[in-house]
Coordinates of C-alpha atoms and ligand atoms in Angstrom, one line a residue:
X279 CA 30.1 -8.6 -58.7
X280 CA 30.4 -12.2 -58.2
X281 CA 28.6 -12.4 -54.4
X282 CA 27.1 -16.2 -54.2
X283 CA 23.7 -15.3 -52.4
X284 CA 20.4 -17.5 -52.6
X285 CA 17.1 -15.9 -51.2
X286 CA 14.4 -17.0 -50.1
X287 CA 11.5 -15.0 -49.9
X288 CA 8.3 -15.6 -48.0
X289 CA 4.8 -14.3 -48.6
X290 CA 1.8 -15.6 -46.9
X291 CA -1.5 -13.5 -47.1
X292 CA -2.7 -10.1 -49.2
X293 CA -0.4 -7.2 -46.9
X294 CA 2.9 -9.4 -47.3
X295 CA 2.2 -9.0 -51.5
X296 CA 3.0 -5.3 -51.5
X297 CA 6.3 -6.0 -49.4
X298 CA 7.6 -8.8 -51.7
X299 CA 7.3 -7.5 -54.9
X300 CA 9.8 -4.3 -54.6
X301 CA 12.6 -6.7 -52.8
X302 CA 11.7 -9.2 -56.2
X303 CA 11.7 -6.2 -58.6
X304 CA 15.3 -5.3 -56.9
X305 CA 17.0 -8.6 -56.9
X306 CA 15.9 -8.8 -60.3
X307 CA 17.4 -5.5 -61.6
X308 CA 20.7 -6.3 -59.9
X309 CA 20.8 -9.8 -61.8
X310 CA 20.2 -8.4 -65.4
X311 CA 23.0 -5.6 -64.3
X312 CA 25.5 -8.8 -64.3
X313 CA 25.1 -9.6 -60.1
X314 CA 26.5 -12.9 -61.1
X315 CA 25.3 -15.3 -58.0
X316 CA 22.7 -13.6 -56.8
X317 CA 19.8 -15.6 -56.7
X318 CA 16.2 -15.6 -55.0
X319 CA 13.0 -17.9 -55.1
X320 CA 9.3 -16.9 -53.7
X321 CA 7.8 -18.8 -51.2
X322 CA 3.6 -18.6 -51.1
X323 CA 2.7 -19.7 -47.7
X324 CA -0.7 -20.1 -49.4
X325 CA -2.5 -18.3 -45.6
X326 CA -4.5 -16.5 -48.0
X327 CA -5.3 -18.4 -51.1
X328 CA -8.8 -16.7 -52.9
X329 CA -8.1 -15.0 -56.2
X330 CA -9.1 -11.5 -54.9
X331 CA -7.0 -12.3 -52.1
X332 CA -4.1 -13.3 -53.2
X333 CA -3.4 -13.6 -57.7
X334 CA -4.9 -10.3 -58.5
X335 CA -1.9 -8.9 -56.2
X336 CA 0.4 -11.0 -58.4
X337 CA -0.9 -9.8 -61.9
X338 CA -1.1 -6.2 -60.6
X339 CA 2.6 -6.1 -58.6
X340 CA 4.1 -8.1 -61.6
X341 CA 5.0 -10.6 -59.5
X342 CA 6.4 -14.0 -60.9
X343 CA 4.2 -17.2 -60.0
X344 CA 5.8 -18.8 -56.6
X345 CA 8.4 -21.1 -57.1
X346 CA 7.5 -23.1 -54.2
X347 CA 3.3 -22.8 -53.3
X348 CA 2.9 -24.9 -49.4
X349 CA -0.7 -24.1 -49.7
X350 CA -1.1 -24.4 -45.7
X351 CA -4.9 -22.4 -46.2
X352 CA -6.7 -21.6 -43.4
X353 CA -6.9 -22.8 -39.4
X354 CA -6.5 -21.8 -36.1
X355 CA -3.5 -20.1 -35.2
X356 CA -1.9 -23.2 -33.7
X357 CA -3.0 -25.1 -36.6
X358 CA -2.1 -22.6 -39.0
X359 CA 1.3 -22.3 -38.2
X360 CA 2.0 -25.3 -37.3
X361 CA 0.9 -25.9 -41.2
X362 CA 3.6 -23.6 -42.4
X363 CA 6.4 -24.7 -40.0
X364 CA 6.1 -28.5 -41.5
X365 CA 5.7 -27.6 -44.8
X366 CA 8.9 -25.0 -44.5
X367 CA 11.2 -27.3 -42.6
X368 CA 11.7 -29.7 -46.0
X369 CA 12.0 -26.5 -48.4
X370 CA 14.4 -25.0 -46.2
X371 CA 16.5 -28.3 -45.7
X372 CA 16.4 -28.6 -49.9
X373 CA 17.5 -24.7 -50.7
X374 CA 19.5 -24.2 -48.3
X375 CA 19.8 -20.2 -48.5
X376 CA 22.2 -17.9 -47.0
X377 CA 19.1 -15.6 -46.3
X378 CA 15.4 -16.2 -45.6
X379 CA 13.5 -12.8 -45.8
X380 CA 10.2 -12.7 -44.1
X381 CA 7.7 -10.0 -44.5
X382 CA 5.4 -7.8 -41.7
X383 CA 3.9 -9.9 -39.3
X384 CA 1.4 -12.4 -40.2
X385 CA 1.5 -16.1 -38.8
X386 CA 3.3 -17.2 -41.8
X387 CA 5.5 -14.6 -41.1
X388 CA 6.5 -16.3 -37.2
X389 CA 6.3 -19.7 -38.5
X390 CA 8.8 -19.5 -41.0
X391 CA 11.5 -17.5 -38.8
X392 CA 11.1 -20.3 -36.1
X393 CA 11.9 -23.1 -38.6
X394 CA 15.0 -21.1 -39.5
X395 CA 16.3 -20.0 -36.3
X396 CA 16.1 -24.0 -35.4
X397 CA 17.9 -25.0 -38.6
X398 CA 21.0 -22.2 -38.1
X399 CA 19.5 -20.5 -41.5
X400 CA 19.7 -16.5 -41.5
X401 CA 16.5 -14.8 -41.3
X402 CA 16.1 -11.2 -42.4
X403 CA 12.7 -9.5 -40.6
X404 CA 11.5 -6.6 -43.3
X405 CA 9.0 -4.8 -41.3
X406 CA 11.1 -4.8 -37.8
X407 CA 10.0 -3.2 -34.8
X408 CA 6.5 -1.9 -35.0
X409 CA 4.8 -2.4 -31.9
X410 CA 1.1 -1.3 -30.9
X411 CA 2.4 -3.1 -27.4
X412 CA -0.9 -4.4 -27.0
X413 CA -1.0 -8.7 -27.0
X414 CA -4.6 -8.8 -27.3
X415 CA -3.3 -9.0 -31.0
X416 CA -1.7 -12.0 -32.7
X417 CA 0.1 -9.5 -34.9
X418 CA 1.9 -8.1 -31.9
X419 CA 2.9 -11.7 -30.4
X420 CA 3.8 -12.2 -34.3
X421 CA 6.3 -9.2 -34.4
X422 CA 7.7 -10.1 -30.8
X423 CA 9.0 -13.1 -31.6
X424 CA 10.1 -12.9 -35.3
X425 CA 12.0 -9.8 -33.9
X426 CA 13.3 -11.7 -31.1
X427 CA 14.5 -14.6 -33.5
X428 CA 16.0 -12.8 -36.5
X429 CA 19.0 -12.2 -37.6
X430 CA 18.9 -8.8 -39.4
X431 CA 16.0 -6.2 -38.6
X432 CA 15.1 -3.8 -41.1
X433 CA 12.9 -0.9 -40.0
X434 CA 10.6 1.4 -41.7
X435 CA 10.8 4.1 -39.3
X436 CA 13.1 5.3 -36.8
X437 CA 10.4 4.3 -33.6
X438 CA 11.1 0.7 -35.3
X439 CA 14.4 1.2 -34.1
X440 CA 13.8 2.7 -30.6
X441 CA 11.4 -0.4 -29.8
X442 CA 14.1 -3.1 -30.4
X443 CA 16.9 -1.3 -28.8
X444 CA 14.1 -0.9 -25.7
X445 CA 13.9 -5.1 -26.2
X446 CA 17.6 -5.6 -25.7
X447 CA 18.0 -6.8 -29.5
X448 CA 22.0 -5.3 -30.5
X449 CA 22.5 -2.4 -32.5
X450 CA 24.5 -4.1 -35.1
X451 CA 21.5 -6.3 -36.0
X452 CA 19.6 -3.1 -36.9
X453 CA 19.6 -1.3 -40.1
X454 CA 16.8 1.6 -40.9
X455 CA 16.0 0.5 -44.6
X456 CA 12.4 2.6 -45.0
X457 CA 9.2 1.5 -45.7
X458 CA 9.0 -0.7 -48.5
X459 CA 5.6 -0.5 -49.2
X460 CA 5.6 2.4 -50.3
X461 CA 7.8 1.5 -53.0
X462 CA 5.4 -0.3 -54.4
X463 CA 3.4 2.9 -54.1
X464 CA 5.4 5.0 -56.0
X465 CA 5.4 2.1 -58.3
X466 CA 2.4 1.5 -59.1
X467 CA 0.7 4.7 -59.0
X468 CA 0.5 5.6 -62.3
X469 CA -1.9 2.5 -63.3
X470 CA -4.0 3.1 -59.9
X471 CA -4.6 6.2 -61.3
X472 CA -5.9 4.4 -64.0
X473 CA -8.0 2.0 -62.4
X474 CA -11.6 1.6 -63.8
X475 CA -12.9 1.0 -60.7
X476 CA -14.7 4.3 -59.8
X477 CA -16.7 4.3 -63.6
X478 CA -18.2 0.7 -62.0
X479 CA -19.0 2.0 -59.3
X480 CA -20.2 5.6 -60.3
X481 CA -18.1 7.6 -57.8
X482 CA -15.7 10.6 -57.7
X483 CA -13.0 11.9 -56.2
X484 CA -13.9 13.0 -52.9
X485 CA -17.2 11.7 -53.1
X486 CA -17.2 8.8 -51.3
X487 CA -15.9 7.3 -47.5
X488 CA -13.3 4.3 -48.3
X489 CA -13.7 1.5 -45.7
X490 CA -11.4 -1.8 -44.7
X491 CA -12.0 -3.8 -41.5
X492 CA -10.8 -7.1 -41.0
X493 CA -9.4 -7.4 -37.0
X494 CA -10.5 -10.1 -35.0
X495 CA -11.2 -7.4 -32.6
X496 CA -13.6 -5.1 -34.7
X497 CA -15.3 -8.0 -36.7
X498 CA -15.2 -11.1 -34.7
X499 CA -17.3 -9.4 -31.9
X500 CA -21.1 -9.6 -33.1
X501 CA -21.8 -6.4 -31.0
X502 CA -19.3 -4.6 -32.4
X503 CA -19.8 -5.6 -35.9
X504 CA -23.5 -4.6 -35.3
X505 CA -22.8 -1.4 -34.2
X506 CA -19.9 -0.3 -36.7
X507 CA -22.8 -1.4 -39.7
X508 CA -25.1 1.2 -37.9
X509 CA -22.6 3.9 -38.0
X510 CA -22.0 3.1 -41.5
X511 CA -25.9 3.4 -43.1
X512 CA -26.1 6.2 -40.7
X513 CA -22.5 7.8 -42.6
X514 CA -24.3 6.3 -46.3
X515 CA -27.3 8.5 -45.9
X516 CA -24.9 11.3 -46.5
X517 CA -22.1 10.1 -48.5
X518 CA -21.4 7.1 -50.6
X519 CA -19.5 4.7 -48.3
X520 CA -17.0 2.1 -50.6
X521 CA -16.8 -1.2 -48.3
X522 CA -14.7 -3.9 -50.1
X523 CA -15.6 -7.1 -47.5
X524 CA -12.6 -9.2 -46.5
X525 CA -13.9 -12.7 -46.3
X526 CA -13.2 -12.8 -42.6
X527 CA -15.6 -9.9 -42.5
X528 CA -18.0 -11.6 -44.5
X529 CA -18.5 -14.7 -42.2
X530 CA -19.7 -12.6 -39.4
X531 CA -22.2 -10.3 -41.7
X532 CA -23.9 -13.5 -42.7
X533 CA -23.9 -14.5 -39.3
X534 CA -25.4 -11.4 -37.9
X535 CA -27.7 -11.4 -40.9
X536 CA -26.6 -7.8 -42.2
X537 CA -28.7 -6.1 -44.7
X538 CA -28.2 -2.8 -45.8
X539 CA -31.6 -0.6 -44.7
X540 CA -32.3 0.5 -48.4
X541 CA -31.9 4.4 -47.6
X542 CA -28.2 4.4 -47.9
X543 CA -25.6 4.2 -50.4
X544 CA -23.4 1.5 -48.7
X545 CA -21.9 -0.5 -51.2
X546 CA -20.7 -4.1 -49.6
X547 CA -18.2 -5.0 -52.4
X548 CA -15.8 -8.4 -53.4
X549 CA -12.2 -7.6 -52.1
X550 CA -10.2 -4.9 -54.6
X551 CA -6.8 -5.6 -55.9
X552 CA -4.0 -3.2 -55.8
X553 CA -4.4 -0.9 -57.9
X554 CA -8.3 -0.3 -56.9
X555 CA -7.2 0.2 -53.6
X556 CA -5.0 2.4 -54.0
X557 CA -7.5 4.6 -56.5
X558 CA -10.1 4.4 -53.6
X559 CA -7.3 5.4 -51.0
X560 CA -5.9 8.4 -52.4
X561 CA -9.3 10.1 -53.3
X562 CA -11.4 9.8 -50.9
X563 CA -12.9 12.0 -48.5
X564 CA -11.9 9.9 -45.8
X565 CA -11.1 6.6 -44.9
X566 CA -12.1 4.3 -41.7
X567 CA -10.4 1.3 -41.4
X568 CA -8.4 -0.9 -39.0
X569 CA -5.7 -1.9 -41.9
X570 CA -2.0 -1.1 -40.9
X571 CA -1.2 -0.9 -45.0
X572 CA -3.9 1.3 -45.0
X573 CA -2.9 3.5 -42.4
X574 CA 1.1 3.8 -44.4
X575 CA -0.5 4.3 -47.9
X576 CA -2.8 7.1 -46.7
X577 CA -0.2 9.1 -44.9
X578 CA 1.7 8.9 -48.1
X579 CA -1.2 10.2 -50.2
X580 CA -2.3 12.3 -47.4
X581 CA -5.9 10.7 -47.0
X582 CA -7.4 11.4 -43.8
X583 CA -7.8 8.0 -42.1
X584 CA -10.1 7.0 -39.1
X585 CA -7.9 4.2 -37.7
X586 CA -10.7 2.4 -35.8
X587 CA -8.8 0.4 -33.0
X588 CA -7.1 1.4 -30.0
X589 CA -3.7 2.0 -30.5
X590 CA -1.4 1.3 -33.8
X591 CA 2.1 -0.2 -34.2
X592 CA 2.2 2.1 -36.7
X593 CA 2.7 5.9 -34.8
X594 CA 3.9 7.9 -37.3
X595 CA 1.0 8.0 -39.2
X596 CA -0.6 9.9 -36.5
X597 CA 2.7 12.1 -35.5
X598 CA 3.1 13.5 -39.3
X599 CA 0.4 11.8 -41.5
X600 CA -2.8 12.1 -41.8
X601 CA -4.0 9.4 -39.6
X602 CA -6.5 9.1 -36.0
X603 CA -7.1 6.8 -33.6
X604 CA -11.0 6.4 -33.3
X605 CA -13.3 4.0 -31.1
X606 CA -17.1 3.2 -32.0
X607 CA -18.4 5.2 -29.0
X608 CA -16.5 8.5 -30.8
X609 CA -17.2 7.2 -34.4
X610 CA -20.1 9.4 -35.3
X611 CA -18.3 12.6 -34.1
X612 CA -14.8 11.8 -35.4
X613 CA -16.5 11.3 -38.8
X614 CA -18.4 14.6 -38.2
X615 CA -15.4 16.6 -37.6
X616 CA -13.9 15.3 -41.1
X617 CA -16.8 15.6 -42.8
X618 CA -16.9 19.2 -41.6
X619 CA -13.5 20.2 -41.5
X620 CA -10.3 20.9 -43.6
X621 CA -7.9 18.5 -42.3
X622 CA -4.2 19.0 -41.9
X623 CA -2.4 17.4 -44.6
X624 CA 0.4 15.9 -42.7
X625 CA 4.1 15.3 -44.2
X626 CA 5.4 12.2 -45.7
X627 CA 7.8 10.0 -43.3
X628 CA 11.8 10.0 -43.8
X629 CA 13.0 7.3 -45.7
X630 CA 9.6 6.7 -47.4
X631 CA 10.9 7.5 -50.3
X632 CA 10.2 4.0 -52.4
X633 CA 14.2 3.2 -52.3
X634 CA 13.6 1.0 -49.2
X635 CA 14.4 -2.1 -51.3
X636 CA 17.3 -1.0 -52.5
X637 CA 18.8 -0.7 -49.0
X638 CA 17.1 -3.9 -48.2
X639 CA 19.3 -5.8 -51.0
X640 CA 22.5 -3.9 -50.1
X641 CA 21.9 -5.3 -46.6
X642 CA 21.5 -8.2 -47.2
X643 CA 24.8 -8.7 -49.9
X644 CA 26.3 -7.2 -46.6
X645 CA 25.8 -9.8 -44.3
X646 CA 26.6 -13.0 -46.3
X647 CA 28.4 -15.0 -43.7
X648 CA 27.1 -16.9 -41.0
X649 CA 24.7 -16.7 -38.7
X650 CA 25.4 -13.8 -35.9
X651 CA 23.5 -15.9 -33.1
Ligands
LIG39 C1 -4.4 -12.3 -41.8 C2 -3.3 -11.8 -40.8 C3 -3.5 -10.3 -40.6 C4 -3.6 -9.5 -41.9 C5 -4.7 -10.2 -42.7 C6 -4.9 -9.5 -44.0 C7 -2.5 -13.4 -39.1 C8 -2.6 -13.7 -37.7 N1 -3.4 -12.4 -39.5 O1 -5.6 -12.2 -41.1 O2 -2.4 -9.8 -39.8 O3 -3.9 -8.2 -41.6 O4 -4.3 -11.5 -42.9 O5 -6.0 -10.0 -44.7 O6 -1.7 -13.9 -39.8 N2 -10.2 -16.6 -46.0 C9 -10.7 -16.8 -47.2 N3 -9.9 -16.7 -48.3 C10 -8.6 -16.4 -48.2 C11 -8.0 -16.3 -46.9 C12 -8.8 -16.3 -45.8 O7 -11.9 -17.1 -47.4 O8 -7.9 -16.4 -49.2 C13 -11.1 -16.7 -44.8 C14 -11.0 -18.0 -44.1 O9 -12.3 -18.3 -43.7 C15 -10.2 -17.7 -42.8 C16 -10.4 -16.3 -42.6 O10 -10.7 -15.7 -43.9 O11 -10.5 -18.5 -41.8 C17 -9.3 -15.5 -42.0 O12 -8.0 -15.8 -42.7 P1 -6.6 -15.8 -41.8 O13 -5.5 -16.0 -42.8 O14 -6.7 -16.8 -40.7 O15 -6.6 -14.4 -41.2 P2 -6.9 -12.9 -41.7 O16 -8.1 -12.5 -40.9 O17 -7.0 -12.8 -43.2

């Protein structure tokens, strides 16, 4: 096959990573197989730039070092974005690529589908159509727009679909691809299970509480940092409690001035890379957090998860994974009733069956002419 096609592939911060790699991995098995003229180059935003953020995803996904790094950092969101939109513009003017794929639905992840739906250049939205239809989050605003700009939306799960039909956005621009994340799952989940991770830290399978929290909403607040920290030395007295702290998270600790009470085993740790994560995800007893990755790789591995915020753009986790909706006035009886109880065990999504990228290349080889705006 002889298809002229140059990609462009964006990643800004740690959740886009996971996305990336098995669309890389793809276009790269199709080149060795002789696509002569295929053709793809990574794009680091640089929104999340730490090493435990962002390389040990790289050396544990086998991704390929950037070609292109804008190392925007951090900022405000107007700042922020703005960042990526300048840098973008020149890259995109230089490439010129017949697709730019953009990844879930971080601020990289608007900025760079507004640069191309300004320059004619076709975007393709992996991730389309979640919506937790609450604009208290920038995520949501995020996913709005991208989804409103796009060319090509390619949904995880059929609700994905539903929501963008709802919006008015044609059928033909839709195309139900999976959930690529969890091709890097199934990927990687042979050296997950070999992470070392649980010998450092002296726990077992099933004998421990996994927890992520990042939101603005849960961690930003001081009260309701305060409180979640009580919950969980109350939970530690009982069970081991794994806490890797995003660095967003950590600010506001040291701000509050959180210090563990002694009594409890609450282990405050750096960020975890992949594979660690995905150890600490699939055995233990439960997990809280308020990650959306989090929520998709425990359905998968059938985890119970506490989903601590008030709705998720993610509803099939709850209809037939293993996933909750919890608030910190119910935490301490949520966490009861799964400490308690057997929970059900939940069934793994359609087309969650890590051949999402697949259908994500064949899409895109499909669409090669212009743009359909
Ligand atoms: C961003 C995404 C969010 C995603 C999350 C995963 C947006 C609007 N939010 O949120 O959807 O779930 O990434 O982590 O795009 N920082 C570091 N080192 C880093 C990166 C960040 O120390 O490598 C610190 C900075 O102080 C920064 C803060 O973390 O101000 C927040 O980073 P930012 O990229 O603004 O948002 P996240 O909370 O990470």
């Amino acid at each position: 096959m002889t298809t002229q096609l140059k990609i462009l592939i964006v990643a800004g911060a740690r959740p886009n990573f996971m996305k990336v790699a098995p669309i890389i991995h793809e276009i790269r098995k199709r080149v060795e197989n002789g696509h002569a003229g295929l053709e793809y180059r990574l794009v680091h935003t640089g929104q999340h730039y730490d090493q435990a953020m962002s390389d040990v995803f790289f050396d544990d996904l086998g991704i390929p070092a950037p070609g292109i790094n804008l190392g925007v950092g951090s900022g405000s969101h107007a700042v922020q974005t703005a960042n990526v939109m300048t840098s973008f513009e020149p890259v995109c003017e230089a490439e010129r690529p017949s697709w730019v794929v953009v990844v879930g639905d971080i601020n990289s992840t608007l900025a760079c589908t507004l640069v191309c739906a300004k320059m004619g250049i076709k975007v393709a939205h992996v991730e389309a159509g979640l919506r937790s239809f609450d604009r208290g989050m920038p995520e949501e605003i995020n996913r709005i727009v991208t989804d409103a700009l796009a060319d090509l939306l390619l949904t995880p799960s059929a609700d994905g679909d539903v929501n963008l039909k709802r919006e008015g956005i044609p059928e033909s621009k839709i195309r139900l691809v999976g959930n690529v994340m969890i091709d890097a799952l199934v990927a990687n989940l042979a050296q997950a299970r070999a992470s070392e991770l649980p010998h450092r830290l002296h726990v077992e399978p099933q004998g421990y509480v996994y927890v992520t929290l990042h939101r603005p909403s849960n961690v930003d607040d001081e009260s309701s940092l305060r409180g979640i920290m009580r919950a969980l030395d109350t939970l530690a007295r009982r069970i081991p409690v794994v806490f890797p702290v995003h660095p967003r998270t950590r600010g506001m600790l040291e701000r509050i001035g959180h210090e563990s009470d002694g009594h409890s085993a609450l282990r405050l740790i750096e960020p975890v890379g992949y594979h660690d994560s995905l150890w600490l995800t699939e055995h233990a007893k439960f997990i809280l957090t308020d990650s959306g990755g989090i929520q998709e790789e425990s359905t998968y591995l059938r985890t119970p998860c506490l989903t601590l915020r008030p709705n998720t753009e993610r509803p099939v986790t709850i209809e037939v994974g293993t996933n909750r909706l919890t608030r910190l006035d119910r935490l301490a009886s949520d966490v009861e009733d799964l400490m308690q109880d057997k929970p059900p065990r939940g069934r793994i999504p359609d087309y969650w069956d890590g051949r999402a990228a697949e259908r994500i290349v064949d899409a895109l080889l499909e669409h090669v002419g212009p743009s359909f705006h």
